[in-house]
Amino acid sequence: MTNAVKTPEQIAKMRTAGRLAAEVLEMIGEYVVPGVTTEELDRRCHDHIVNVQQAIPACLGYRGFPKSICTSVNEVICHGIPSESKVLKKGDIINIDVTVIKDGWYGDTSKMYFVGKPVPHAERLVKVTQECLYKAIEIVRPGTTLGDIGHVIQQHAEKNYYSVVKDFCGHGIGDVFHEDPQILHYGKPGTGQVLEEGMTFTIEPMINAGKPGSRVLRDGWTAVTVDRRLSAQWEHTMAVTSDGVEILTARKEESF
């Protein structure tokens, strides 16, 4: 099954959901400070989604996930579970992943934050990972293949002596959280499904400072690097337009 092409009316609904998801990441930034727990960040995001946006946090209860956002700190690649016992400290890096449902449609996005002043090697990893996402976004248009997207990401990561996580990927999205196609963050140019106008999906490269491998902890969710070195991730939901791409989860600090 290929990702269903969305109508302009459906994309308009996704645009609304995407803007709300971006707004959560804009709101939470000032609270990402040394001494805060990931539980508190989750609570603030949950309250904002439910009470301010009158929307639904998609992660809460999804396949049994217990919280409203994912908080992935340092060596956690993705799907970190917010906890009262996880206290952020100066020098940490954290990915906050938010998915909002509004009127039945999904917006999915994540951003990296520095806790206090970052150490140079962490700052570089976060920067290069964001560049991987942006370089992929630059080539999204009708006629581009999924292999082209994966190749651009892999090439930039490996050129900078980092590795691409292959155990997790981006995905189609719409009125379903995860649908076809899978968006791999590695690949060969000219291979895989060809993009067409109206397709909607996420690109969310996970880039490791060390080896590409991951393992999932006993909680069944938290994925960490096998060598416990740092990992970073950035994510946007987007729609393919007639001549390029619209980023449905763009934040005000970004210009596309």
CSV table of N, CA and C in Angstrom, one decimal, residues 42 49 56-71 79-80 82 97-101 106-109 177-178 221:
chain,number,residue,atom,x,y,z
A,42,ASP,N,6.5,17.0,30.3
A,42,ASP,CA,5.4,16.3,29.8
A,42,ASP,C,4.1,16.9,30.3
A,49,ILE,N,-1.7,21.2,25.2
A,49,ILE,CA,-2.4,20.5,24.1
A,49,ILE,C,-3.9,20.4,24.4
A,56,ILE,N,-5.7,16.7,21.1
A,56,ILE,CA,-5.4,15.5,21.7
A,56,ILE,C,-4.0,15.1,21.6
A,57,PRO,N,-3.3,14.8,22.7
A,57,PRO,CA,-1.9,14.3,22.5
A,57,PRO,C,-1.9,12.9,22.0
A,58,ALA,N,-1.3,12.7,20.8
A,58,ALA,CA,-1.5,11.4,20.1
A,58,ALA,C,-0.7,10.3,20.8
A,59,CYS,N,0.4,10.7,21.5
A,59,CYS,CA,1.3,9.6,22.1
A,59,CYS,C,0.6,9.0,23.3
A,60,LEU,N,-0.2,9.7,24.0
A,60,LEU,CA,-0.8,9.2,25.3
A,60,LEU,C,-1.7,8.0,25.0
A,61,GLY,N,-1.2,6.8,25.5
A,61,GLY,CA,-2.0,5.6,25.3
A,61,GLY,C,-1.8,4.9,23.9
A,62,TYR,N,-0.9,5.5,23.1
A,62,TYR,CA,-0.7,4.9,21.8
A,62,TYR,C,0.1,3.6,22.0
A,63,ARG,N,-0.5,2.5,21.7
A,63,ARG,CA,0.2,1.2,21.9
A,63,ARG,C,0.7,1.0,23.3
A,64,GLY,N,0.0,1.7,24.2
A,64,GLY,CA,0.3,1.6,25.6
A,64,GLY,C,1.3,2.6,26.1
A,65,PHE,N,1.8,3.5,25.3
A,65,PHE,CA,2.8,4.6,25.7
A,65,PHE,C,2.1,5.4,26.8
A,66,PRO,N,2.8,5.6,28.0
A,66,PRO,CA,2.1,6.2,29.1
A,66,PRO,C,2.1,7.7,29.2
A,67,LYS,N,2.8,8.4,28.3
A,67,LYS,CA,2.9,9.9,28.4
A,67,LYS,C,2.4,10.6,27.2
A,68,SER,N,2.4,11.9,27.2
A,68,SER,CA,1.9,12.7,26.1
A,68,SER,C,3.0,13.1,25.1
A,69,ILE,N,4.3,13.1,25.6
A,69,ILE,CA,5.4,13.5,24.7
A,69,ILE,C,6.5,12.4,24.9
A,70,CYS,N,7.4,12.4,24.0
A,70,CYS,CA,8.6,11.6,24.2
A,70,CYS,C,9.8,12.5,24.5
A,71,THR,N,10.5,12.2,25.6
A,71,THR,CA,11.7,13.0,26.0
A,71,THR,C,12.9,12.1,25.9
A,79,HIS,N,11.8,7.8,21.7
A,79,HIS,CA,10.8,7.1,22.5
A,79,HIS,C,11.1,7.1,24.0
A,80,GLY,N,11.9,8.1,24.5
A,80,GLY,CA,12.1,8.2,25.9
A,80,GLY,C,10.9,8.6,26.7
A,82,PRO,N,8.9,10.3,29.7
A,82,PRO,CA,9.0,11.3,30.7
A,82,PRO,C,8.9,10.6,32.1
A,97,ASP,N,9.6,15.2,21.4
A,97,ASP,CA,8.8,14.7,20.2
A,97,ASP,C,7.3,14.9,20.6
A,98,VAL,N,6.6,15.6,19.8
A,98,VAL,CA,5.2,16.0,20.0
A,98,VAL,C,4.3,15.6,18.8
A,99,THR,N,3.2,14.9,19.1
A,99,THR,CA,2.2,14.7,18.0
A,99,THR,C,0.9,15.1,18.5
A,100,VAL,N,0.2,16.0,17.8
A,100,VAL,CA,-1.1,16.5,18.1
A,100,VAL,C,-2.1,16.0,17.2
A,101,ILE,N,-3.3,15.6,17.7
A,101,ILE,CA,-4.5,15.3,16.9
A,101,ILE,C,-5.5,16.4,17.0
A,106,TYR,N,-3.4,14.5,12.1
A,106,TYR,CA,-2.2,14.4,12.9
A,106,TYR,C,-1.1,15.4,12.5
A,107,GLY,N,-0.4,16.0,13.5
A,107,GLY,CA,0.8,16.8,13.2
A,107,GLY,C,1.9,16.2,14.1
A,108,ASP,N,3.1,15.9,13.6
A,108,ASP,CA,4.1,15.2,14.3
A,108,ASP,C,5.4,15.9,14.0
A,109,THR,N,6.1,16.3,15.1
A,109,THR,CA,7.4,17.0,15.0
A,109,THR,C,8.2,16.9,16.2
A,177,PHE,N,-1.8,7.9,12.5
A,177,PHE,CA,-0.5,8.3,13.0
A,177,PHE,C,0.6,7.8,12.2
A,178,HIS,N,0.7,6.5,11.9
A,178,HIS,CA,1.7,5.9,11.1
A,178,HIS,C,1.1,5.1,9.9
A,221,TRP,N,10.1,0.7,25.3
A,221,TRP,CA,10.0,1.9,24.5
A,221,TRP,C,11.3,2.6,24.3
